[in-house]
Coordinates of C-alpha atoms and ligand atoms in Angstrom, one line a residue:
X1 CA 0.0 0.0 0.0
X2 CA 1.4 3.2 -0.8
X3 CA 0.6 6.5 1.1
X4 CA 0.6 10.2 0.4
X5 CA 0.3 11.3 4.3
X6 CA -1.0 14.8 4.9
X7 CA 1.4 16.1 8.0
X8 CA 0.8 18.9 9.8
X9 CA 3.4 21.2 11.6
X10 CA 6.5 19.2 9.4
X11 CA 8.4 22.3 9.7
X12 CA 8.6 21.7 13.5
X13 CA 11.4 19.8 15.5
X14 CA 9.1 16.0 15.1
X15 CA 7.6 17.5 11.9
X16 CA 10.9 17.8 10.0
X17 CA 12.5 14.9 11.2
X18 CA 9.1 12.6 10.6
X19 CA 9.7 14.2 7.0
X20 CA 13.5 12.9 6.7
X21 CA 12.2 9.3 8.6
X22 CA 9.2 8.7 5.9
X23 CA 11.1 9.6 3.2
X24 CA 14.0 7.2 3.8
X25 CA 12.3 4.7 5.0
X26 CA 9.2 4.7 2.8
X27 CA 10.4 5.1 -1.1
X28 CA 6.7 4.5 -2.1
X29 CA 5.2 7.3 0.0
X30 CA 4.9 11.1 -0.5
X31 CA 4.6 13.5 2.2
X32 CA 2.5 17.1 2.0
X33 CA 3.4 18.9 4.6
X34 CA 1.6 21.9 5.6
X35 CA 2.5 24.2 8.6
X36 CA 1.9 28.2 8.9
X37 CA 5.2 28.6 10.0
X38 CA 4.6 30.3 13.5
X39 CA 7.9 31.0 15.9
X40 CA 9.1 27.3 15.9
X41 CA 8.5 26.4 12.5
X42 CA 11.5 26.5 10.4
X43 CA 11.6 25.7 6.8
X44 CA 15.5 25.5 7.2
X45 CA 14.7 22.4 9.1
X46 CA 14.0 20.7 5.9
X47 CA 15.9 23.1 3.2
X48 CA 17.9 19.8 1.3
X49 CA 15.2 17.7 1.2
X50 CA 12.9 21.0 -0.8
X51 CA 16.6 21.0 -2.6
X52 CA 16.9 17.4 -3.6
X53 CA 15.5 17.2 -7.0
X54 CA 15.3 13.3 -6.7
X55 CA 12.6 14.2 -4.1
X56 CA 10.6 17.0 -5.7
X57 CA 7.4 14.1 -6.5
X58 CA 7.7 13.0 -3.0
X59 CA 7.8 15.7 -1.1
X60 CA 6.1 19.1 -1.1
X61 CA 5.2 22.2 1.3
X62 CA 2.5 24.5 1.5
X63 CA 2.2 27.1 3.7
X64 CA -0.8 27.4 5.6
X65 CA -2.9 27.0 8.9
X66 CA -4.8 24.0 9.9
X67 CA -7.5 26.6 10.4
X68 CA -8.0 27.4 6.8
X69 CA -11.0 24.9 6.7
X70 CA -11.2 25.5 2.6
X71 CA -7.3 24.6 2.2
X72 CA -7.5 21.5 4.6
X73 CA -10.3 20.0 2.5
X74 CA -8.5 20.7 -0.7
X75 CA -5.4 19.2 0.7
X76 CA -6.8 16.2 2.6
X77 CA -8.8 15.4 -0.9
X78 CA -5.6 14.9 -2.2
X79 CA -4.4 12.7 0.5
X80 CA -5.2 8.9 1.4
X81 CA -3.6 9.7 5.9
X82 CA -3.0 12.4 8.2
X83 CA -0.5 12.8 10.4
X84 CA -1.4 15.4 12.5
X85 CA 1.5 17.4 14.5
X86 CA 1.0 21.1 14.5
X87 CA 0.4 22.7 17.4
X88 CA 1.5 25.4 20.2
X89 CA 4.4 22.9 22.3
X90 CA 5.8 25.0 24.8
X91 CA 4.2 24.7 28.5
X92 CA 6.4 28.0 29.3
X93 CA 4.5 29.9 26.7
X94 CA 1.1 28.2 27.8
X95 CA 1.5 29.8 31.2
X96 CA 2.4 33.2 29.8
X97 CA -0.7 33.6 27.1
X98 CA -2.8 30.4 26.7
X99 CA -4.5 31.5 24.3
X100 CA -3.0 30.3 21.0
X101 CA -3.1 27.0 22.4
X102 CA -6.5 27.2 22.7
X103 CA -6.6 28.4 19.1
X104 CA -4.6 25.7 17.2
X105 CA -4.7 22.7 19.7
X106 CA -8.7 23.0 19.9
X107 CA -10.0 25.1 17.1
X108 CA -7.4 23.8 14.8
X109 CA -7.8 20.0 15.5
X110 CA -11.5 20.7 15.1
X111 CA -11.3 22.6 11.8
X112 CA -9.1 19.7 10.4
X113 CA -11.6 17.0 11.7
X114 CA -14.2 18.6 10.1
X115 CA -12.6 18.8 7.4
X116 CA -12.2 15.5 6.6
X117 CA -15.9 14.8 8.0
X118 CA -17.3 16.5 4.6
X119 CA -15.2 14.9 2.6
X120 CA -16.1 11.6 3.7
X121 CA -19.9 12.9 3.8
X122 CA -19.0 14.2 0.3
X123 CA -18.0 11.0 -0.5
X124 CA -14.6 12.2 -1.7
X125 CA -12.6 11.2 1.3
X126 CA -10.1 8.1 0.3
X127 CA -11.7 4.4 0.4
X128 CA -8.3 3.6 2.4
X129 CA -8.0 6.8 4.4
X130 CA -6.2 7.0 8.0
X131 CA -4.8 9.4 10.4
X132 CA -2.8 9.4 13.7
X133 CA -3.7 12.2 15.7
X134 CA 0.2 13.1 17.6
X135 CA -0.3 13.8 21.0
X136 CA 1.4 13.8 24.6
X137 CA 2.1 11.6 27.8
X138 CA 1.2 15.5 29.2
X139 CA -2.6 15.0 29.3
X140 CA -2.1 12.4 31.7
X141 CA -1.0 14.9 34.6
X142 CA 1.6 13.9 36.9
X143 CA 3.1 11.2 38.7
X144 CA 4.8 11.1 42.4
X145 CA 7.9 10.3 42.9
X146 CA 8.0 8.2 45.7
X147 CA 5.9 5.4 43.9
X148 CA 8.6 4.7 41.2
X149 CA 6.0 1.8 40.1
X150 CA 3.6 4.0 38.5
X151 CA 3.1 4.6 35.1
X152 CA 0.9 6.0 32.7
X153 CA -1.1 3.5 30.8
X154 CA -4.0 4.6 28.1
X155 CA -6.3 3.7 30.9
X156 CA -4.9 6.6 32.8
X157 CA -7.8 8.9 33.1
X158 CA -7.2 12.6 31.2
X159 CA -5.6 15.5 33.8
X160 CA -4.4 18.0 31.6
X161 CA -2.3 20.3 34.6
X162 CA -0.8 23.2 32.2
X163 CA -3.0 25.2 29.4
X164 CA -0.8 23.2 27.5
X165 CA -1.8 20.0 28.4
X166 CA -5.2 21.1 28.5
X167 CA -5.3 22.3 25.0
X168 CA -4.1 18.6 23.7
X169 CA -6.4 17.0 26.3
X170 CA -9.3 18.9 24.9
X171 CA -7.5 18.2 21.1
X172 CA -8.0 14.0 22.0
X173 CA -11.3 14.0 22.9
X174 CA -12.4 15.7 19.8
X175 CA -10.4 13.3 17.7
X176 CA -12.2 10.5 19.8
X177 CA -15.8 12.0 19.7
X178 CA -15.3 12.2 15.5
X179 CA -14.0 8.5 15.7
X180 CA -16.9 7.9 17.9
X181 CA -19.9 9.9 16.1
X182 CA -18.5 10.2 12.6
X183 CA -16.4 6.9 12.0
X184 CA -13.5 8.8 11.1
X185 CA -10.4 6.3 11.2
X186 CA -8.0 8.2 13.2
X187 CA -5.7 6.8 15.7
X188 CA -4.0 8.5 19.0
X189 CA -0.2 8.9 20.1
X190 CA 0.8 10.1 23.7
X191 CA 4.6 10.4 23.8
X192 CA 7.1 11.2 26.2
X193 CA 9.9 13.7 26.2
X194 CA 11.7 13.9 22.7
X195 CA 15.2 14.9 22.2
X196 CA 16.9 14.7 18.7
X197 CA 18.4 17.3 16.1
X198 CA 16.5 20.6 15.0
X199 CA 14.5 20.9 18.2
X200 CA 13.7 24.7 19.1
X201 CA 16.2 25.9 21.8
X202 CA 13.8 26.9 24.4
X203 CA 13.1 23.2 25.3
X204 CA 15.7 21.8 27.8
X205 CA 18.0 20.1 26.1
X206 CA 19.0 22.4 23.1
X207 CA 19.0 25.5 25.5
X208 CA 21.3 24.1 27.8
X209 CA 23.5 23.1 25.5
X210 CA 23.3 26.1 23.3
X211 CA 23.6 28.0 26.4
X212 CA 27.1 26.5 27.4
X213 CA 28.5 26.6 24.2
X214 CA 27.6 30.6 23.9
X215 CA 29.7 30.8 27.8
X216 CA 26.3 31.2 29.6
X217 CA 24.8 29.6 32.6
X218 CA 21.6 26.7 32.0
X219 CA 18.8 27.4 34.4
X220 CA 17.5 24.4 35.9
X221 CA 13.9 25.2 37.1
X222 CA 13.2 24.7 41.0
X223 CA 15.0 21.8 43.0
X224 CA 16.1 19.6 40.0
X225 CA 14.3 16.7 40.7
X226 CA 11.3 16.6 38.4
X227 CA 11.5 13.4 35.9
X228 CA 11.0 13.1 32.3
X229 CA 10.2 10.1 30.1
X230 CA 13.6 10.7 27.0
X231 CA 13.2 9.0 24.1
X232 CA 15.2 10.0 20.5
X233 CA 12.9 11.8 17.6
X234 CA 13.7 8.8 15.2
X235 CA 11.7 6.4 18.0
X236 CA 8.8 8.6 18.0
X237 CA 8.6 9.0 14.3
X238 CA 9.0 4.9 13.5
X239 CA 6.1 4.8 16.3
X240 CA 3.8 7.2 14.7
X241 CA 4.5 5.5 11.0
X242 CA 3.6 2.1 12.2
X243 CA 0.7 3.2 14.3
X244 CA -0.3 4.8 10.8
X245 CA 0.3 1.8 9.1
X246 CA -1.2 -1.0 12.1
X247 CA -2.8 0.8 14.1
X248 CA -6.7 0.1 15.4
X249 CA -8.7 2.7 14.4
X250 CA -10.4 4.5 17.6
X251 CA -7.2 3.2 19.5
X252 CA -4.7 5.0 22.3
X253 CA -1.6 4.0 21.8
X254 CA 1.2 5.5 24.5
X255 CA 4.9 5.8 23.1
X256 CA 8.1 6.1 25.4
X257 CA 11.6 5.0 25.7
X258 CA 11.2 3.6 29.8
X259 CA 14.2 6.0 30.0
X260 CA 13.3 8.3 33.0
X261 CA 15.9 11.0 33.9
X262 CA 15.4 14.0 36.4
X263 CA 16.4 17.2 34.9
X264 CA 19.7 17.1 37.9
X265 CA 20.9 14.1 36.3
X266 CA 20.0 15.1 32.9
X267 CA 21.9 18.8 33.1
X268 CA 25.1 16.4 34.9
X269 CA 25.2 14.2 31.8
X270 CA 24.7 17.5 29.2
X271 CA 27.9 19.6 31.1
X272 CA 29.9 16.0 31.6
X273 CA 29.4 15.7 27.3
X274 CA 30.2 19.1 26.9
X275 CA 33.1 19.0 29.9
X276 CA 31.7 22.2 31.6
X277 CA 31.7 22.3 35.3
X278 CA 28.7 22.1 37.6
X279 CA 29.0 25.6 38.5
X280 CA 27.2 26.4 34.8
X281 CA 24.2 25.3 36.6
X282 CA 21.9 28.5 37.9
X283 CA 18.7 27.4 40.2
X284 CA 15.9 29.5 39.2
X285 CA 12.2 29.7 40.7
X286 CA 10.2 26.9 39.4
X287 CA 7.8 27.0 36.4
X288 CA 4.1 27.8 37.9
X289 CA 2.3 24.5 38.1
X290 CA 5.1 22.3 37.1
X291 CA 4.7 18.4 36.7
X292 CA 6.6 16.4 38.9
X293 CA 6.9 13.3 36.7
X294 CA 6.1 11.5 33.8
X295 CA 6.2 8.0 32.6
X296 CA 4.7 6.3 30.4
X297 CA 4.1 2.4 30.0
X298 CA 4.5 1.5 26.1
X299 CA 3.7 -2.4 26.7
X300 CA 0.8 -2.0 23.8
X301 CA 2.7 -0.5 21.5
X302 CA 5.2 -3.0 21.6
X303 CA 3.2 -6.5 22.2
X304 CA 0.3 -5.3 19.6
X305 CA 2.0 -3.6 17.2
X306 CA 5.9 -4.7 17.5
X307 CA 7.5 -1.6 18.0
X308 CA 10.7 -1.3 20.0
X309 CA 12.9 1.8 20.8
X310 CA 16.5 1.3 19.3
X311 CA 17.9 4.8 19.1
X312 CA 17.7 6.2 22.4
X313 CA 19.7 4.3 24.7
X314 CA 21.2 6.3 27.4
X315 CA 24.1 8.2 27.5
X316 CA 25.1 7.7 23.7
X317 CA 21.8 8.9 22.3
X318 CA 21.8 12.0 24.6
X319 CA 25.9 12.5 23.6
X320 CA 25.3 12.4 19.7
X321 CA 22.4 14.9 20.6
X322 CA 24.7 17.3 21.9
X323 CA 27.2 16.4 19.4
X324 CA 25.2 17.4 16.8
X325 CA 24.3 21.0 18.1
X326 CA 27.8 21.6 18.7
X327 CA 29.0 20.4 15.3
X328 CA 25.5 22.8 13.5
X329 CA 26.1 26.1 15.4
X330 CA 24.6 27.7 11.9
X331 CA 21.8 26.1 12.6
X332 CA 20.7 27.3 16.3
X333 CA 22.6 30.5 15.7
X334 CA 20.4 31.7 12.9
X335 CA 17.2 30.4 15.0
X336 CA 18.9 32.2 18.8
X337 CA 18.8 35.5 16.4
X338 CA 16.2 35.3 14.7
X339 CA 17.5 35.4 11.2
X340 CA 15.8 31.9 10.5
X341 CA 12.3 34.1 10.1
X342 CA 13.7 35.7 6.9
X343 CA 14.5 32.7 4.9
X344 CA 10.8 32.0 3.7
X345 CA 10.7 35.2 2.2
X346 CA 13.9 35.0 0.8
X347 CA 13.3 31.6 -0.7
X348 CA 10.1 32.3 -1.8
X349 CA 9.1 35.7 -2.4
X350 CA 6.2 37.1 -0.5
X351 CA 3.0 34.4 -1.3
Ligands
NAD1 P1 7.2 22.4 17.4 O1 6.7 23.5 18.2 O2 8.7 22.2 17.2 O3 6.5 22.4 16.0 C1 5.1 22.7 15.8 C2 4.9 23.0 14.3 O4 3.5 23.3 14.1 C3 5.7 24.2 13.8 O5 6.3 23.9 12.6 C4 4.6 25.3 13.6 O6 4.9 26.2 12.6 C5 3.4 24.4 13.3 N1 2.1 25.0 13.6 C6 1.7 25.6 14.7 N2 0.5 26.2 14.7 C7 0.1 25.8 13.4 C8 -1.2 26.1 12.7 N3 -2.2 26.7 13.3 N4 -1.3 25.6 11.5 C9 -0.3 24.9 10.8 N5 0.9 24.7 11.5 C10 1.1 25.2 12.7 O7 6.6 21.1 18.1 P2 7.2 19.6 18.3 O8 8.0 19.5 19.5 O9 7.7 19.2 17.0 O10 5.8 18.8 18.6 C11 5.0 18.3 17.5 C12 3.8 17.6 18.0 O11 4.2 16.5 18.9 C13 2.9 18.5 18.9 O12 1.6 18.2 18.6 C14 3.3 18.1 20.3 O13 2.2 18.3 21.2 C15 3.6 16.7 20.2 N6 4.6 16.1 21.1 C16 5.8 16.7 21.3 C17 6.7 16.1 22.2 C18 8.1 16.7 22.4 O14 8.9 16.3 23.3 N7 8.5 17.7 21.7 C19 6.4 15.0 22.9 C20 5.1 14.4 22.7 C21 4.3 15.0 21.8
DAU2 O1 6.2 15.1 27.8 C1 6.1 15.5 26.5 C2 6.2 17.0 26.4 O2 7.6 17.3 26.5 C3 5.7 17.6 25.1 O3 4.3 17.4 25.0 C4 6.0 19.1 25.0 O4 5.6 19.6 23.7 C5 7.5 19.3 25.2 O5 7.8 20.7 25.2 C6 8.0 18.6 26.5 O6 7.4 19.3 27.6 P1 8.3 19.6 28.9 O7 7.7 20.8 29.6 O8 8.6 18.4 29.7 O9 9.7 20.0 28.2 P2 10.8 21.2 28.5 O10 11.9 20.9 27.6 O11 10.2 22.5 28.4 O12 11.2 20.9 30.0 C7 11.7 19.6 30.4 C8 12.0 19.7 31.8 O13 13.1 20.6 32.1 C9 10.9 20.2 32.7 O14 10.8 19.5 33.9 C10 11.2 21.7 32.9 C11 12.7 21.7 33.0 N1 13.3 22.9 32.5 C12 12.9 23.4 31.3 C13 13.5 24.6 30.8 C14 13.0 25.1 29.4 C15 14.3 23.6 33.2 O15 14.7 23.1 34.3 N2 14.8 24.8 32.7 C16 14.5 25.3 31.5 O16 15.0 26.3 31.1

């Protein structure tokens, strides 16, 4: 079966390497990727692959919202899945104005899944259409630390704690309720953490390390000791393609690495990779709200569907990660200043 997947937000950190992944992995498939380009977007992200002429039937890129219900019906007409990614991602920027969250997490999901809800009513909708709706291990809320057993499994009832995780709670039960009331095909992803090249240097990982190679301190948010769920970009994107491709329609299905780290440990093993001294590390107030820990269980995943991590195993993932920020600095420097926001225009003209 071959697939021309509809992706949203592929100019994002998962978006652009979910492009790469598909491509490689996939020679039969061709990707549309449409994303408005908002702060985190980056169209450098993917700049050889628009440049690869051997790709140019494969792969293309619109610019465009996931709001514009008229272009999203066009678009998913000409598409047999949807992988659905854009969205606001930063729980920082959910505390200070939650608004856009509200306004592509919600709206947007809803605009899309209506959009494919008159086509199948239209009866132009693929035969063989699917989707995978890309969401978090957030909505789940948090786990204590002192009961190391606990995990999140998809019968973890929804407890969305930031507007972040609100906004994608709310953006999974709409999916569900159009699964449930319209029969629209669509799977669910909840994933942990990510780390992995072209990830937006406000999250942890590329901040810190940007931070130490520009000479400045990393600030590591309260006492330290809150715990993520890591697992490499490359994991996640083989997850979502085979939940695409095996998936049960209506189905959760919880994606992580059973790599927990607390953000201590995690800023030790970033300054002993970059061999800076602990002193780089500056305690600052803690985020508002902020989510002790996360961990998910990914036992469905992987006894359903076969899926297995393989790329994030712990320290070498996390020290190629590093490696790879420190060997692109024209990469993070361009986004750090800004100039990355010019490049549309100057690749495209104004459209
Ligand atoms: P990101 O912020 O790097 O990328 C988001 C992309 O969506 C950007 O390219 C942006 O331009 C685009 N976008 C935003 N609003 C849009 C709109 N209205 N219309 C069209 N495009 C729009 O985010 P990411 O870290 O790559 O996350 C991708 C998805 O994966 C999100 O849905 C996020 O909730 C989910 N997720 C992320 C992680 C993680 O660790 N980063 C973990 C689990 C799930
Ligand atoms: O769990 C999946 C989620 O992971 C995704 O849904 C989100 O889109 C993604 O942003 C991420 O959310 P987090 O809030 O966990 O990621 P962030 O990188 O912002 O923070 C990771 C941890 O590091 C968290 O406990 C807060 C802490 N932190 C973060 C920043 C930015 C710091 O200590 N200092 C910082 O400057």
């Amino acid at each position: 079966m071959t697939r021309h997947i509809l992706l949203t937000g592929g100019c994002g950190f998962i978006g652009s390497n979910f492009v790469r992944f598909v491509l490689r992995e996939r020679p039969g498939y061709r990707v549309t990727n449409l994303d408005a380009l908002t702060y985190s977007g980056n169209p450098e992200n993917l700049a050889d692959i628009e440049a690869d002429s051997a790709l140019r039937d494969r792969y293309r890129f619109v610019k465009g919202d996931i709001r514009d219900a008229d272009l999203v019906q066009k678009l998913m007409g000409e598409c047999n899945a949807l992988v659905h990614m854009a969205a606001e991602s930063h729980v920082d920027r959910s505390i200070l104005d939650a608004r856009p969250f509200v306004e592509t997490n919600v709206l947007g999901t809803q605009t899309l899944l209506d959009g494919i809800r008159r086509l199948k009513h239209a009866g132009k909708l693929a035969g063989d259409f699917r989707g995978v709706h890309v969401s978090t291990d957030e909505v789940y809320g948090s786990l204590p630390l002192d009961r190391p057993e606990l995990k999140f499994t998809e019968e973890t009832p929804i407890c969305g704690n930031s507007p972040y995780a609100a906004s994608k709670a709310a953006s999974d039960l709409l999916v569900q309720a159009y699964h449930h009331t319209f029969g629209l095909p669509l799977c669910i992803t909840r994933c942990s953490n990510n780390f992995g090249p072209y990830q937006f240097p406000e999250k942890v990982i590329p901040l810190f390390v940007t931070n130490l190679i520009e000479g400045r301190k990393v600030p590591l948010y309260g006492d330290g000791l809150n715990v993520r769920d890591w697992l490499h970009v490359e994991d996640h994107c083989e997850a979502v393609l085979t939940v695409l491709e095996k998936g049960v329609p209506g189905e959760v299905y919880n994606i992580g690495g059973n790599n927990e780290r607390n953000n201590k440990e995690l800023t030790h093993s970033i300054l002993k990779a970059m061999g800076k001294p602990p002193e780089m590390i500056q305690p600052v107030t803690d985020r508002l709200g902020h989510d002790r820990r996360y961990a998910i269980d990914p036992r469905k995943l992987e006894t359903k569907l076969g899926w297995r991590p393989t790329r994030s195993a712990w320290p070498q993932a996390l020290e190629a990660t590093v490696r790879w920020y420190v060997e692109n600095p024209q990469w993070w420097q361009r986004v750090k200043s800004g100039a990355y926001r010019q490049y549309y225009e100057q690749q495209y003209g104004r459209r």
